[in-house]
Coordinates of C-alpha atoms in Angstrom, one line a residue:
Chain A
M1 CA -101.8 80.3 12.2
T2 CA -101.9 79.1 8.6
A3 CA -98.5 80.5 8.0
S4 CA -96.8 78.6 10.8
K5 CA -98.7 75.5 9.8
R6 CA -97.4 75.8 6.3
R7 CA -93.9 76.2 7.6
W8 CA -94.2 73.0 9.5
L9 CA -95.5 71.3 6.5
E10 CA -92.5 72.6 4.5
R11 CA -90.1 71.2 7.0
L12 CA -91.8 67.9 7.1
A13 CA -92.3 67.5 3.4
P14 CA -89.0 65.8 2.6
W15 CA -89.6 63.2 5.3
I16 CA -93.2 62.6 4.2
V17 CA -92.1 62.1 0.6
T18 CA -89.2 59.8 1.5
I19 CA -91.3 57.7 3.8
G20 CA -94.2 57.6 1.4
L21 CA -92.0 56.4 -1.4
L22 CA -90.5 53.6 0.8
V23 CA -94.0 52.5 1.8
I24 CA -95.2 52.4 -1.8
W25 CA -92.0 50.4 -2.7
Q26 CA -92.6 47.9 0.2
V27 CA -96.3 47.5 -0.8
V28 CA -95.4 46.9 -4.4
V29 CA -92.7 44.4 -3.7
V30 CA -94.9 42.5 -1.3
A31 CA -98.1 42.7 -3.4
F32 CA -96.5 41.5 -6.6
R33 CA -94.2 39.0 -4.8
I34 CA -91.1 40.4 -6.5
E35 CA -88.1 38.2 -5.8
P36 CA -85.4 39.8 -3.6
F37 CA -82.7 39.2 -6.2
I38 CA -84.6 41.3 -8.7
M39 CA -85.9 44.1 -6.4
P40 CA -85.5 43.7 -2.7
S41 CA -88.1 45.4 -0.4
P42 CA -87.0 48.3 1.9
S43 CA -87.3 46.1 4.9
A44 CA -85.0 43.5 3.3
I45 CA -82.5 46.2 2.4
F46 CA -82.6 47.4 6.0
D47 CA -82.1 43.8 7.2
A48 CA -79.1 43.5 4.9
F49 CA -77.7 46.8 6.3
V50 CA -78.0 45.6 9.9
Q51 CA -76.5 42.3 9.0
Y52 CA -73.5 43.7 7.2
R53 CA -73.3 47.1 9.0
D54 CA -69.7 46.7 10.1
S55 CA -68.3 46.1 6.7
I56 CA -70.7 48.6 5.1
L57 CA -69.6 51.4 7.5
I58 CA -65.9 50.6 7.0
H59 CA -66.3 50.8 3.2
A60 CA -68.6 53.9 3.5
W61 CA -65.9 55.6 5.6
Q62 CA -63.4 54.9 2.9
T63 CA -65.6 56.3 0.2
M64 CA -66.3 59.4 2.4
V65 CA -62.6 60.1 2.9
S66 CA -61.8 59.7 -0.8
T67 CA -64.7 61.9 -1.7
L68 CA -63.8 64.7 0.8
L69 CA -60.1 64.6 -0.2
G70 CA -61.0 64.9 -3.9
F71 CA -63.5 67.5 -3.1
S72 CA -61.0 69.6 -1.1
L73 CA -58.6 69.4 -3.9
G74 CA -61.4 70.4 -6.3
I75 CA -62.2 73.5 -4.1
V76 CA -58.6 74.7 -4.1
V77 CA -58.0 74.1 -7.8
G78 CA -61.5 75.2 -8.9
L79 CA -61.3 78.4 -6.8
L80 CA -57.8 79.3 -8.2
L81 CA -58.7 78.4 -11.7
G82 CA -62.0 80.4 -11.4
I83 CA -60.1 83.5 -10.2
F84 CA -57.6 83.0 -12.9
I85 CA -60.2 82.7 -15.7
G86 CA -62.6 85.3 -14.2
S87 CA -60.1 88.1 -13.8
S88 CA -58.4 88.1 -17.2
R89 CA -60.2 88.1 -20.5
L90 CA -57.1 86.7 -22.2
V91 CA -56.9 83.7 -19.9
Y92 CA -60.7 83.2 -20.3
A93 CA -60.3 83.2 -24.1
G94 CA -57.4 80.8 -24.1
L95 CA -58.4 78.4 -21.4
Y96 CA -62.2 78.1 -21.6
P97 CA -62.4 76.0 -24.7
V98 CA -59.8 73.7 -23.4
L99 CA -61.7 73.3 -20.1
I100 CA -65.0 72.6 -22.0
G101 CA -63.2 69.9 -24.0
F102 CA -61.8 68.4 -20.9
N103 CA -65.1 68.4 -19.1
S104 CA -66.8 66.7 -22.1
V105 CA -64.5 63.6 -21.6
P106 CA -66.4 61.0 -19.6
K107 CA -64.4 60.6 -16.4
V108 CA -65.1 56.8 -16.3
A109 CA -62.9 56.6 -19.4
M110 CA -60.1 58.3 -17.5
V111 CA -60.0 55.8 -14.6
P112 CA -57.9 53.2 -16.5
V113 CA -55.4 55.9 -17.3
L114 CA -55.3 56.9 -13.6
V115 CA -54.8 53.3 -12.6
L116 CA -51.8 53.2 -14.9
W117 CA -50.3 56.2 -13.1
L118 CA -51.6 55.8 -9.5
G119 CA -52.3 52.1 -9.2
I120 CA -55.4 50.5 -7.7
G121 CA -56.8 52.1 -4.6
Q122 CA -57.5 55.3 -2.9
P123 CA -55.3 57.7 -4.8
T124 CA -57.2 56.9 -8.0
A125 CA -60.6 57.4 -6.2
V126 CA -59.4 60.8 -4.9
V127 CA -58.2 62.0 -8.2
T128 CA -61.4 60.8 -10.0
A129 CA -63.5 62.6 -7.4
F130 CA -61.4 65.7 -8.0
L131 CA -61.6 65.6 -11.8
L132 CA -65.4 65.4 -11.6
C133 CA -65.9 68.2 -9.1
F134 CA -63.5 71.0 -9.9
F135 CA -65.1 72.2 -13.1
P136 CA -68.4 73.5 -11.8
I137 CA -66.5 75.3 -9.1
A138 CA -64.2 77.0 -11.5
V139 CA -66.9 78.0 -13.9
N140 CA -69.1 79.5 -11.1
V141 CA -66.3 81.5 -9.5
A142 CA -65.4 82.9 -12.9
T143 CA -69.0 83.8 -13.6
G144 CA -69.2 85.5 -10.2
L145 CA -66.1 87.6 -10.9
A146 CA -67.4 88.5 -14.3
T147 CA -70.6 89.9 -13.0
V148 CA -69.0 92.8 -11.1
E149 CA -70.6 96.1 -12.2
P150 CA -68.3 98.1 -14.4
E151 CA -69.5 101.3 -12.6
L152 CA -68.3 99.9 -9.3
E153 CA -65.0 99.0 -10.9
D154 CA -64.7 102.6 -12.2
V155 CA -65.5 104.0 -8.7
L156 CA -62.8 101.9 -7.1
R157 CA -60.2 102.4 -9.8
S158 CA -60.6 106.2 -9.6
L159 CA -59.7 105.7 -5.9
G160 CA -56.5 104.1 -6.9
A161 CA -57.5 100.5 -6.3
S162 CA -55.2 97.8 -7.6
K163 CA -56.4 94.6 -9.3
T164 CA -55.9 92.7 -6.0
D165 CA -57.9 95.3 -4.1
L166 CA -60.8 94.9 -6.6
L167 CA -60.6 91.1 -6.3
I168 CA -60.6 91.1 -2.5
K169 CA -63.0 93.9 -1.8
V170 CA -65.5 93.2 -4.6
G171 CA -64.8 90.3 -6.9
L172 CA -64.5 87.5 -4.3
P173 CA -67.4 88.5 -2.1
R174 CA -69.5 88.9 -5.3
A175 CA -68.5 85.4 -6.4
M176 CA -69.3 83.8 -3.1
P177 CA -73.0 82.9 -3.8
Y178 CA -71.9 81.4 -7.1
F179 CA -69.1 79.5 -5.3
F180 CA -71.3 78.0 -2.7
A181 CA -74.0 77.1 -5.2
S182 CA -71.3 75.2 -7.1
L183 CA -70.1 73.4 -3.9
K184 CA -73.5 71.8 -3.6
V185 CA -73.3 70.4 -7.1
A186 CA -69.6 69.6 -6.8
I187 CA -69.9 67.5 -3.6
T188 CA -72.4 65.1 -5.2
L189 CA -70.2 64.9 -8.3
A190 CA -67.3 64.1 -6.0
F191 CA -69.3 61.1 -4.6
V192 CA -70.0 59.9 -8.1
G193 CA -66.3 60.1 -9.0
A194 CA -65.1 58.2 -5.9
V195 CA -67.7 55.4 -6.3
I196 CA -67.0 55.0 -10.1
S197 CA -63.3 54.7 -9.4
E198 CA -64.0 52.2 -6.6
T199 CA -66.1 50.0 -8.8
L200 CA -63.5 49.9 -11.4
A201 CA -60.2 49.8 -9.5
S202 CA -60.2 49.4 -5.8
N203 CA -60.3 46.9 -3.0
D204 CA -62.1 49.2 -0.6
G205 CA -65.1 51.6 -0.6
I206 CA -68.8 51.3 -1.3
G207 CA -68.2 50.9 -5.0
Y208 CA -66.0 47.9 -4.4
L209 CA -68.6 46.5 -2.0
M210 CA -71.3 46.9 -4.6
I211 CA -69.2 45.0 -7.2
Q212 CA -68.6 42.2 -4.7
A213 CA -72.3 42.0 -3.7
S214 CA -73.3 42.0 -7.4
S215 CA -70.9 39.1 -8.2
Q216 CA -72.5 37.1 -5.3
F217 CA -76.1 38.1 -6.2
R218 CA -76.6 39.7 -2.8
V219 CA -79.0 42.3 -4.2
P220 CA -80.3 43.6 -0.8
L221 CA -76.7 44.4 0.1
M222 CA -76.2 46.3 -3.1
F223 CA -79.2 48.4 -2.4
A224 CA -78.0 49.0 1.1
G225 CA -74.8 50.3 -0.4
L226 CA -76.7 52.6 -2.7
A227 CA -78.8 53.9 0.3
V228 CA -75.6 54.6 2.2
I229 CA -74.2 56.6 -0.7
A230 CA -77.4 58.5 -1.0
A231 CA -77.5 59.3 2.7
M232 CA -73.9 60.5 2.7
G233 CA -74.7 62.7 -0.4
V234 CA -77.7 64.3 1.3
V235 CA -75.8 64.9 4.6
T236 CA -72.8 66.6 2.9
Y237 CA -75.2 68.6 0.7
V238 CA -77.1 69.9 3.8
V239 CA -73.8 70.8 5.5
F240 CA -72.8 73.0 2.5
A241 CA -76.3 74.4 2.2
V242 CA -76.1 75.6 5.8
I243 CA -72.7 77.1 5.4
E244 CA -73.9 78.8 2.3
R245 CA -76.8 80.4 4.1
R246 CA -74.5 81.6 6.9
V247 CA -71.9 83.1 4.6
T248 CA -74.0 84.5 1.8
G249 CA -77.3 85.3 3.4
W250 CA -77.2 88.7 1.8
A251 CA -77.7 87.2 -1.6
V252 CA -81.0 85.7 -0.5
R253 CA -83.1 88.8 0.0
G254 CA -85.9 88.2 2.4
Q255 CA -89.0 89.9 1.3
N256 CA -90.3 90.5 4.8
M257 CA -87.0 92.2 5.7
S258 CA -87.1 95.1 3.3
I259 CA -88.1 98.6 4.4
S260 CA -90.6 100.5 2.4
G261 CA -90.7 104.3 2.1
G262 CA -89.7 106.3 -1.0
G263 CA -86.6 108.4 -0.5
G264 CA -87.2 108.4 3.2
Chain B
M1 CA -60.5 133.7 -16.6
L2 CA -62.2 130.5 -17.7
A3 CA -60.7 129.7 -21.0
L4 CA -63.0 128.2 -23.7
A5 CA -62.4 127.6 -27.3
T6 CA -65.2 129.0 -29.4
P7 CA -66.6 126.6 -31.9
P8 CA -69.4 127.9 -34.1
A9 CA -71.4 130.9 -33.1
A10 CA -73.2 129.3 -30.3
M11 CA -71.4 131.2 -27.5
A12 CA -73.8 134.1 -27.8
P13 CA -76.5 133.2 -25.3
S14 CA -74.2 133.0 -22.3
A15 CA -76.2 134.5 -19.4
S16 CA -73.8 136.2 -17.1
S17 CA -71.0 135.4 -14.8
G18 CA -71.5 134.8 -11.1
P19 CA -68.7 135.9 -8.9
D20 CA -70.8 135.4 -5.7
T21 CA -70.6 131.7 -6.0
A22 CA -66.9 131.5 -6.7
P23 CA -64.8 130.2 -3.8
S24 CA -61.7 131.8 -2.4
S25 CA -59.1 130.1 -4.5
P26 CA -57.1 132.4 -6.7
P27 CA -58.5 132.8 -10.2
G28 CA -56.5 131.9 -13.3
T29 CA -55.2 128.5 -12.2
P30 CA -57.7 125.9 -13.4
F31 CA -58.0 122.8 -11.3
V32 CA -59.2 120.7 -14.2
Q33 CA -58.1 121.6 -17.7
L34 CA -58.9 120.0 -21.0
D35 CA -56.9 121.1 -24.0
G36 CA -58.2 120.2 -27.4
V37 CA -59.3 116.8 -26.1
G38 CA -60.6 114.2 -28.6
L39 CA -61.6 110.6 -28.0
S40 CA -62.2 107.9 -30.5
Y41 CA -63.2 104.3 -29.7
G42 CA -61.7 101.6 -31.8
G43 CA -58.8 103.4 -33.4
P44 CA -58.7 106.5 -35.7
Q45 CA -61.3 105.1 -38.0
G46 CA -63.6 104.2 -35.1
L47 CA -66.4 105.9 -33.4
K48 CA -65.6 109.5 -32.5
A49 CA -67.0 110.3 -29.1
L50 CA -65.4 113.7 -28.3
N51 CA -63.9 116.3 -30.6
N52 CA -61.7 119.3 -29.7
T53 CA -63.1 119.8 -26.2
N54 CA -61.7 122.6 -24.1
M55 CA -62.6 123.2 -20.5
A56 CA -61.0 125.0 -17.6
I57 CA -62.5 124.5 -14.2
E58 CA -61.4 126.4 -11.2
K59 CA -61.0 124.8 -7.9
G60 CA -64.1 124.6 -5.8
R61 CA -66.5 125.2 -8.7
F62 CA -69.6 123.3 -9.4
I63 CA -69.8 122.4 -13.1
A64 CA -72.6 120.8 -14.9
V65 CA -72.3 119.2 -18.4
V66 CA -75.5 118.8 -20.4
G67 CA -76.2 117.7 -23.9
P68 CA -78.3 115.4 -26.1
S69 CA -78.0 111.7 -25.4
G70 CA -74.9 110.0 -26.8
C71 CA -72.9 113.2 -26.9
G72 CA -70.0 111.8 -25.0
K73 CA -70.8 113.2 -21.5
S74 CA -69.8 110.0 -19.8
S75 CA -66.7 109.7 -21.9
L76 CA -65.8 113.1 -20.5
M77 CA -66.0 111.7 -17.0
K78 CA -63.7 108.8 -17.9
L79 CA -61.2 111.2 -19.5
V80 CA -61.1 113.6 -16.5
T81 CA -60.6 110.7 -14.0
G82 CA -58.0 109.1 -16.2
L83 CA -59.9 105.8 -16.6
Q84 CA -59.7 106.4 -20.3
P85 CA -56.8 108.2 -22.0
P86 CA -57.6 110.8 -24.7
T87 CA -56.7 110.1 -28.3
Q88 CA -56.0 113.8 -28.9
G89 CA -55.1 116.7 -26.7
S90 CA -54.4 116.5 -23.0
V91 CA -56.2 116.5 -19.7
S92 CA -54.6 117.9 -16.5
V93 CA -55.9 117.9 -13.0
N94 CA -54.4 120.0 -10.3
G95 CA -51.5 121.1 -12.5
A96 CA -50.4 117.6 -13.4
K97 CA -51.1 115.8 -16.7
V98 CA -53.5 112.8 -16.2
N99 CA -51.7 109.6 -17.3
G100 CA -53.5 106.9 -15.4
P101 CA -56.5 106.6 -13.1
L102 CA -56.5 109.5 -10.6
K103 CA -56.3 108.1 -7.1
I104 CA -58.4 110.5 -5.1
V105 CA -61.5 111.2 -7.1
G106 CA -65.0 110.6 -5.7
M107 CA -67.4 109.1 -8.2
A108 CA -71.1 108.4 -8.2
F109 CA -73.2 106.9 -11.0
Q110 CA -76.9 106.5 -11.7
N111 CA -76.6 102.9 -10.4
P112 CA -75.8 103.2 -6.6
S113 CA -73.7 100.0 -6.9
L114 CA -73.4 99.5 -3.2
L115 CA -72.0 96.2 -2.0
P116 CA -74.9 94.1 -1.0
W117 CA -72.9 92.1 1.5
R118 CA -72.0 95.1 3.6
P119 CA -74.2 97.1 5.9
L120 CA -74.5 100.8 5.0
L121 CA -71.8 102.1 7.3
S122 CA -69.2 99.7 6.0
N123 CA -70.3 100.5 2.4
V124 CA -69.7 104.2 3.0
M125 CA -66.3 103.4 4.5
L126 CA -65.1 101.4 1.5
P127 CA -63.0 104.1 0.0
L128 CA -61.1 104.4 3.3
E129 CA -59.9 100.9 2.8
I130 CA -58.4 101.8 -0.5
V131 CA -57.2 105.4 -0.6
Q132 CA -54.0 106.4 1.1
P133 CA -53.3 107.7 3.7
H134 CA -56.6 106.5 5.2
R135 CA -55.9 103.0 4.2
S136 CA -52.9 102.5 6.5
R137 CA -54.5 104.6 9.2
L138 CA -57.9 103.0 9.2
R139 CA -57.2 100.2 11.7
A140 CA -55.5 102.3 14.3
N141 CA -57.9 105.2 14.0
K142 CA -61.1 103.3 13.6
A143 CA -63.1 105.4 16.0
E144 CA -62.2 108.6 14.3
Y145 CA -63.2 107.2 10.9
L146 CA -66.4 105.7 12.2
A147 CA -67.4 109.1 13.7
K148 CA -66.7 110.7 10.3
A149 CA -68.8 108.2 8.4
R150 CA -71.7 108.5 10.9
A151 CA -71.5 112.3 10.6
L152 CA -71.7 112.1 6.9
L153 CA -74.6 109.7 7.0
E154 CA -76.4 112.1 9.3
T155 CA -76.0 115.0 6.9
V156 CA -78.0 113.0 4.3
G157 CA -80.4 111.7 6.9
L158 CA -79.4 108.1 7.0
Q159 CA -78.1 107.9 10.6
E160 CA -80.7 105.3 11.6
F161 CA -79.9 103.0 8.8
E162 CA -76.2 102.4 9.2
T163 CA -76.7 98.7 10.1
K164 CA -79.1 98.0 7.3
F165 CA -78.1 96.3 4.1
P166 CA -78.4 98.2 0.8
W167 CA -81.2 96.0 -0.6
M168 CA -83.3 96.8 2.4
L169 CA -83.4 100.5 1.4
S170 CA -85.2 102.5 -1.2
G171 CA -83.5 103.7 -4.3
G172 CA -83.3 107.3 -2.9
M173 CA -81.7 106.1 0.3
Q174 CA -79.2 104.0 -1.7
Q175 CA -78.3 107.0 -3.8
R176 CA -77.7 109.1 -0.6
A177 CA -75.4 106.4 0.7
N178 CA -73.7 106.3 -2.7
L179 CA -73.1 110.1 -2.3
C180 CA -71.7 109.5 1.1
R181 CA -69.3 106.9 -0.2
S182 CA -68.1 109.2 -2.9
L183 CA -67.3 111.9 -0.3
I184 CA -66.0 110.0 2.7
H185 CA -62.3 110.4 1.8
D186 CA -62.7 114.2 1.3
P187 CA -62.0 114.1 -2.5
D188 CA -60.9 117.3 -4.1
L189 CA -62.8 116.3 -7.2
L190 CA -66.2 114.8 -7.3
M191 CA -67.5 113.3 -10.5
L192 CA -71.3 112.6 -10.8
D193 CA -72.7 110.8 -13.8
E194 CA -76.5 111.3 -13.7
P195 CA -76.6 110.4 -10.1
F196 CA -80.3 111.1 -9.7
G197 CA -81.4 109.9 -13.1
A198 CA -83.2 106.8 -11.8
L199 CA -85.1 108.5 -9.0
D200 CA -88.6 109.9 -8.9
A201 CA -89.0 113.7 -9.2
F202 CA -89.6 114.4 -5.5
T203 CA -86.7 112.4 -4.3
R204 CA -84.5 113.9 -6.9
E205 CA -85.3 117.5 -5.9
E206 CA -84.7 116.6 -2.3
L207 CA -81.3 115.2 -3.1
W208 CA -80.4 118.3 -5.0
G209 CA -80.8 120.1 -1.8
V210 CA -78.7 117.6 0.1
L211 CA -75.9 117.7 -2.5
Q212 CA -76.0 121.5 -2.5
E213 CA -75.7 121.6 1.2
V214 CA -72.8 119.2 1.3
W215 CA -71.0 121.1 -1.5
M216 CA -71.5 124.5 0.2
E217 CA -70.0 123.2 3.3
R218 CA -67.0 121.5 1.8
R219 CA -66.5 123.3 -1.6
F220 CA -64.9 120.5 -3.5
T221 CA -64.7 120.8 -7.2
C222 CA -67.6 119.0 -8.7
I223 CA -68.4 117.9 -12.2
L224 CA -72.0 116.8 -12.8
V225 CA -73.0 115.1 -16.0
T226 CA -76.7 115.2 -16.5
H227 CA -79.5 115.3 -19.0
D228 CA -81.8 117.1 -16.6
L229 CA -81.5 120.8 -17.4
R230 CA -83.3 121.9 -14.2
E231 CA -80.9 119.8 -12.2
A232 CA -77.9 121.5 -13.9
A233 CA -79.3 124.9 -13.3
Y234 CA -80.2 124.2 -9.7
L235 CA -76.8 122.9 -8.7
A236 CA -74.1 124.3 -11.0
D237 CA -72.2 127.6 -11.0
T238 CA -71.4 126.9 -14.7
I239 CA -73.2 124.9 -17.2
Y240 CA -71.4 123.5 -20.3
V241 CA -73.6 122.5 -23.2
M242 CA -72.3 119.8 -25.5
S243 CA -73.2 119.1 -29.1
A244 CA -74.3 115.8 -30.6
R245 CA -71.6 113.3 -31.3
P246 CA -68.8 113.8 -31.8
G247 CA -69.3 115.9 -28.7
T248 CA -67.8 119.3 -28.2
I249 CA -68.7 122.2 -26.1
I250 CA -70.9 124.7 -27.9
A251 CA -71.9 127.0 -25.1
R252 CA -71.2 128.0 -21.5
H253 CA -73.6 129.6 -19.1
E254 CA -72.8 131.1 -15.8
V255 CA -75.6 130.5 -13.3
D256 CA -75.6 133.6 -11.0
L257 CA -78.6 132.6 -8.9
P258 CA -77.9 133.1 -5.2
R259 CA -77.3 130.1 -3.0
P260 CA -78.7 128.2 -1.3
R261 CA -81.1 127.6 -4.1
T262 CA -84.4 125.9 -3.3
V263 CA -87.1 124.2 -5.3
D264 CA -88.9 127.6 -5.3
T265 CA -85.8 129.0 -7.2
T266 CA -86.6 126.7 -10.0
F267 CA -89.9 128.7 -10.6
E268 CA -88.2 132.1 -10.8
P269 CA -88.2 133.7 -14.2
R270 CA -84.5 133.9 -14.4
F271 CA -84.2 130.2 -13.8
V272 CA -86.9 129.3 -16.2
D273 CA -85.3 131.5 -18.9
L274 CA -81.9 129.9 -18.4
V275 CA -83.4 126.4 -18.7
H276 CA -85.3 127.5 -21.7
T277 CA -82.2 128.9 -23.5
I278 CA -80.2 125.7 -22.9
R279 CA -83.1 123.6 -24.0
S280 CA -83.4 125.4 -27.3
E281 CA -79.7 125.1 -27.8
I282 CA -79.8 121.4 -27.4
A283 CA -82.9 121.1 -29.6
Q284 CA -81.0 123.0 -32.3
V285 CA -78.0 120.7 -32.0
R286 CA -80.2 117.7 -32.2
N287 CA -81.9 118.9 -35.3
E288 CA -78.6 119.6 -36.9
A289 CA -77.4 116.2 -36.0
K290 CA -80.5 114.7 -37.5
K291 CA -80.0 116.6 -40.8
A292 CA -76.3 115.6 -40.9
A293 CA -77.3 112.0 -40.3
K294 CA -79.8 112.2 -43.2
A295 CA -77.3 113.9 -45.5
G296 CA -74.5 111.4 -44.8
A297 CA -77.0 108.5 -44.2
T298 CA -74.5 105.8 -45.0
K299 CA -71.7 107.1 -42.9
A300 CA -73.3 108.8 -39.9
G301 CA -76.3 106.6 -39.8
T302 CA -74.5 103.4 -38.9
T303 CA -72.9 104.9 -35.8
E304 CA -76.1 106.5 -34.6
Q305 CA -77.2 103.7 -32.2
K306 CA -73.9 103.6 -30.2
A307 CA -74.2 105.8 -27.2
S308 CA -71.2 107.3 -25.4

């Protein structure tokens, strides 16, 4: 009884928290009579969303496409790079410091360079999204490959397993939980990249919409844009979380699933 | 004849030889042979793990290697399987010199290292996906191989658990599955590195019985590395005793107790005497090693912590 109640509560908790925060926000804005151009109330933001929903949705779609393209590119490159780094100590030693250095560069600072190469618009957004999201994927895959037990490697090598065998039979499956964990981080980073690029150099996308709204002091519209980005981020996160649970359920060991009994 | 170099005078307490346990293969042609094998890590100046080790193991024998910790027992495993080349001498298996990793050896370690994303049956069948000729036959003859894997699981009492994932099972069950995995491809040589080291005493004794049963049925050549002297005496035909590092073989004992041995066997005077003899040998080596370490405190002392 209490267990099922608790599970319900767990499932409802995110909604309760979200709605609670919105209610507090609304109450604060109304009670202190804060002007909409400083901090619009949730209801005003919603009104703005309804009013401009066509253009918001068009721009949101643009951002979504840029993000997913950059993200796909990030998956491919990150996975290959991770395998590359993780399976050879020499490559790891040579490449890792370079990667760290690259990752330390703020990607906003790279957008002007990308504009120079790719012009203003979607390609720049895609590449910025990619640049932000491939690193955690590569690092996680490499870590996963590096955690293969040496004993298991010995067992397989004494059976005549090649490096490719080891990678396919053991390395990659072992790295999958790390890979999916990194996807959840990477997809949100891809959104950040796409929106940053749009605010700096684009005529489409939520980022562009925000800049436009800002220049016209349409603050509720800006917040509506932010809300849409947040919603897209949550949705894509959930999608990857579900895929993760499907594919790497073995890594999440259910306590109630284990069998007890010594030696038995 | 089992050839053995005779370093120091420690050969004396060899018990007796046991022809009743020898298989039908012709004597005089060792299956595994080590000639003056030495192994150093990190170049000639580095840590010396093994020194002038000679062994000759006939096909189908069950060998145990015991010794104080850090005496290079595990290095011996790596040498015989070709995972590590010797820095001195030569290793040959089945008449051929070992140059790279052997391709047909079964191996099991203290850590069961089953793949957590595979159910038990598929874990046991992993070697079939790698070893030729099974590898190319697996898909076409799936049913045959499944039956084989199930039969093997049954011999160790795991038939009901084939769909379970490793982390759902106890340590003892995982180790049984590990044993099945090391045997599924019918290896001629089985290498066991303290396979039961992490188990409780009852489970361990139970698995000795299981291993003995499987071995008596199939008669593969088996090399067991262990620090448990009772385990060695229970399972092996021949026990090799190693000295402290740099490891070398200081004594050989034939165990002529009749098979199948049971836990009761381990309480027989002959068994107890044997274990006692080996224990005192190892104690002696350890003391000598300690003295040597004290004498050459600066040289030997620094390498003391590094195990094999």
